Short mmCIF file of C-alpha atoms in Angstrom, two decimals:
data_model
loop_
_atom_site.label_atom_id
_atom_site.label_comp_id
_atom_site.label_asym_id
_atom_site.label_seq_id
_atom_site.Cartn_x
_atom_site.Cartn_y
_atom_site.Cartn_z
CA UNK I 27 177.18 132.54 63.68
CA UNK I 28 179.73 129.66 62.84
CA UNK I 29 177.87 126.25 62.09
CA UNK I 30 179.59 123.25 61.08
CA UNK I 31 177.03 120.24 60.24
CA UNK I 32 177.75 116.75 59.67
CA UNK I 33 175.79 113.93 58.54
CA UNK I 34 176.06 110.99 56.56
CA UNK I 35 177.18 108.20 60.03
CA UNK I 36 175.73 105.28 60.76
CA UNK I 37 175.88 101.20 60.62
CA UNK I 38 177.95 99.06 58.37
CA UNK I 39 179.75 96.18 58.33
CA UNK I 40 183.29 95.20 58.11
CA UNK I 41 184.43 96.82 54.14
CA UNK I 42 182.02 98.23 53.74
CA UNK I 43 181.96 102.43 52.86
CA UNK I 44 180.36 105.45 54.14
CA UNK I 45 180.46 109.48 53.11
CA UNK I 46 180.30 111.83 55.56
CA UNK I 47 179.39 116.14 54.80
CA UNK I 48 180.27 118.53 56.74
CA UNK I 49 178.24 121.88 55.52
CA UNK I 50 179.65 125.60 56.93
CA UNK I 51 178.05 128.48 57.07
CA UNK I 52 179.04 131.62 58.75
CA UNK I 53 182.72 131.59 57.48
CA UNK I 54 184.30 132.58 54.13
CA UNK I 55 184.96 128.72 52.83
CA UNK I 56 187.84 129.33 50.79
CA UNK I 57 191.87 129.32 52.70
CA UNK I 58 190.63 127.74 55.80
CA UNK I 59 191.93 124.56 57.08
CA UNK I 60 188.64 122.12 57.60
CA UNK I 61 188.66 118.68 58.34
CA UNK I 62 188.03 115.55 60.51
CA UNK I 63 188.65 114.23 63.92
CA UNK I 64 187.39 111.18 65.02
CA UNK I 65 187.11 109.97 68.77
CA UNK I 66 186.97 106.31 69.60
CA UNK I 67 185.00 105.39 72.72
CA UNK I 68 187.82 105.65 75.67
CA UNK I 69 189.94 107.65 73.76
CA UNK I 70 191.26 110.85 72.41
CA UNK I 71 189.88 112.71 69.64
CA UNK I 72 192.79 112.02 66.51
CA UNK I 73 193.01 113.45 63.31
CA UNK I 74 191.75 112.12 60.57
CA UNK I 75 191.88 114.10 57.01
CA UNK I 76 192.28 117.77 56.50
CA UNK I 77 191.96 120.50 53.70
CA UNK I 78 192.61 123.68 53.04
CA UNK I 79 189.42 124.34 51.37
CA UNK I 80 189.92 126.42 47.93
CA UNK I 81 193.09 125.56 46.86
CA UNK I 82 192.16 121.85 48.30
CA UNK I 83 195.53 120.68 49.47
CA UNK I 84 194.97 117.77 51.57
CA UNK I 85 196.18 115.51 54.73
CA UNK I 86 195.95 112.69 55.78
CA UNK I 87 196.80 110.45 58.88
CA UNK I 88 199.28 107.87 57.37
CA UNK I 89 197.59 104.83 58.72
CA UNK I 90 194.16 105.86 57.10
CA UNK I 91 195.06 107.60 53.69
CA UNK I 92 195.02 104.82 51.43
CA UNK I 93 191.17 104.61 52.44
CA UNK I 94 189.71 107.61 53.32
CA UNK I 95 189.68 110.85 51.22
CA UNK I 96 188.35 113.92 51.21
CA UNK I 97 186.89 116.21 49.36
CA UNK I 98 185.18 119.68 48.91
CA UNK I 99 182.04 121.31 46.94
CA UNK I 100 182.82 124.91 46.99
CA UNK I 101 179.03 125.80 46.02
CA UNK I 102 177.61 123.86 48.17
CA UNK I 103 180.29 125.13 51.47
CA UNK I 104 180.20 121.70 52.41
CA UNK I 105 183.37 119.10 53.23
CA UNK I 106 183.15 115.42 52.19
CA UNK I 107 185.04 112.48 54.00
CA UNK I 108 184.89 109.43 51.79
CA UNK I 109 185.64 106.27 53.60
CA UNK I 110 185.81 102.75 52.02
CA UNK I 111 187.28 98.81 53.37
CA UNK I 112 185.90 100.12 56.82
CA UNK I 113 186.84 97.47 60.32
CA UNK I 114 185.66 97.89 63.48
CA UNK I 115 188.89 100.12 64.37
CA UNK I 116 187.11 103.18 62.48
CA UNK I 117 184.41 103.31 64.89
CA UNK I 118 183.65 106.54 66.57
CA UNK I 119 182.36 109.77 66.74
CA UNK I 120 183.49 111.98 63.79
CA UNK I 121 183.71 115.51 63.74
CA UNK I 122 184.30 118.07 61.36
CA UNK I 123 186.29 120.89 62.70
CA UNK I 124 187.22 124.32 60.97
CA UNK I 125 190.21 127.20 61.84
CA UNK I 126 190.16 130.62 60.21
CA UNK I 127 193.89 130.11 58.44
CA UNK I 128 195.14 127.36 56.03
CA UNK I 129 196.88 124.06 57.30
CA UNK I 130 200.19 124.91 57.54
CA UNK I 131 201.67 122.55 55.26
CA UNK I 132 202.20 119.44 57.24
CA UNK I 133 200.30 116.52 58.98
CA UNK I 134 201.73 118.34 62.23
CA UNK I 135 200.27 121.85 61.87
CA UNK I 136 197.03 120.38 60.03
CA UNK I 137 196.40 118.08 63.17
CA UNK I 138 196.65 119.87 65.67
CA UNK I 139 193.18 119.80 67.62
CA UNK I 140 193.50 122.70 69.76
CA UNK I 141 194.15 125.37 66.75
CA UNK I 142 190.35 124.46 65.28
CA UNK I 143 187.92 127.29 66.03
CA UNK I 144 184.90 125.45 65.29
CA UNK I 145 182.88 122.15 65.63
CA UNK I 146 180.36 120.29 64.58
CA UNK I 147 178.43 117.93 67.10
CA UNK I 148 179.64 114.80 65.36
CA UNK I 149 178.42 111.65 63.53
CA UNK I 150 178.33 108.54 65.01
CA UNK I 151 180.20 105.73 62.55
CA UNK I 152 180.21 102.10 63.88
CA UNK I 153 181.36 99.25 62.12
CA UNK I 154 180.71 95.73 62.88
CA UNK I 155 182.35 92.45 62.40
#
């Protein structure tokens, strides 16, 4: 059985910084594209950073890749999402989401929300002014 389990959301304030894990089990970690969504209250679930875990080629969504990054531990089968200079715009619920292939080598192919297999149940981030 496929788990996907994130922690590491809560309360801050406006810049400050939060990590989030993701930790997978029931997969092979290595060559799969894994990553984060987030979903602001009212809308859509976006992209926010993806890997393909191994190899650890990375994306990002432009408007957030100056800040966030993220990262892998291959022994411990576990995702990171760094996240510094938070606003109140990063709010949300973030998920970690996994797909049994690599990436695809774009921000287009990476993205794409309905391609991910598997989910976690999502961290709640909220930022205040």
């Amino acid at each position: 059985q496929v788990q996907l389990v994130e922690s590491g959301g809560g309360a801050v304030q406006t810049g400050g910084s939060l990590t989030l894990s993701c930790v997978v089990s029931g997969i092979t970690f290595s060559d799969h594209c894994m990553g984060w969504f987030r979903e602001a209250a009212g809308n859509e679930r976006r992209g926010v950073a993806f890997m393909t875990t191994g190899v650890g080629i990375t994306y990002y969504a432009a408007t957030l890749k100056d800040r966030f990054t993220i990262s892998q531990d291959s022994a411990k089968n576990t995702v990171y999402l760094q996240m510094k200079s938070l606003s109140p715009g990063d709010s949300g619920v973030y998920y970690c989401a996994a797909r049994e292939r690599a990436c695809g080598g774009s921000w287009y192919w990476a993205s794409k929300r309905d391609d991910y297999n598997y989910w976690g149940q999502g961290t709640q981030v909220t930022v205040s002014s």
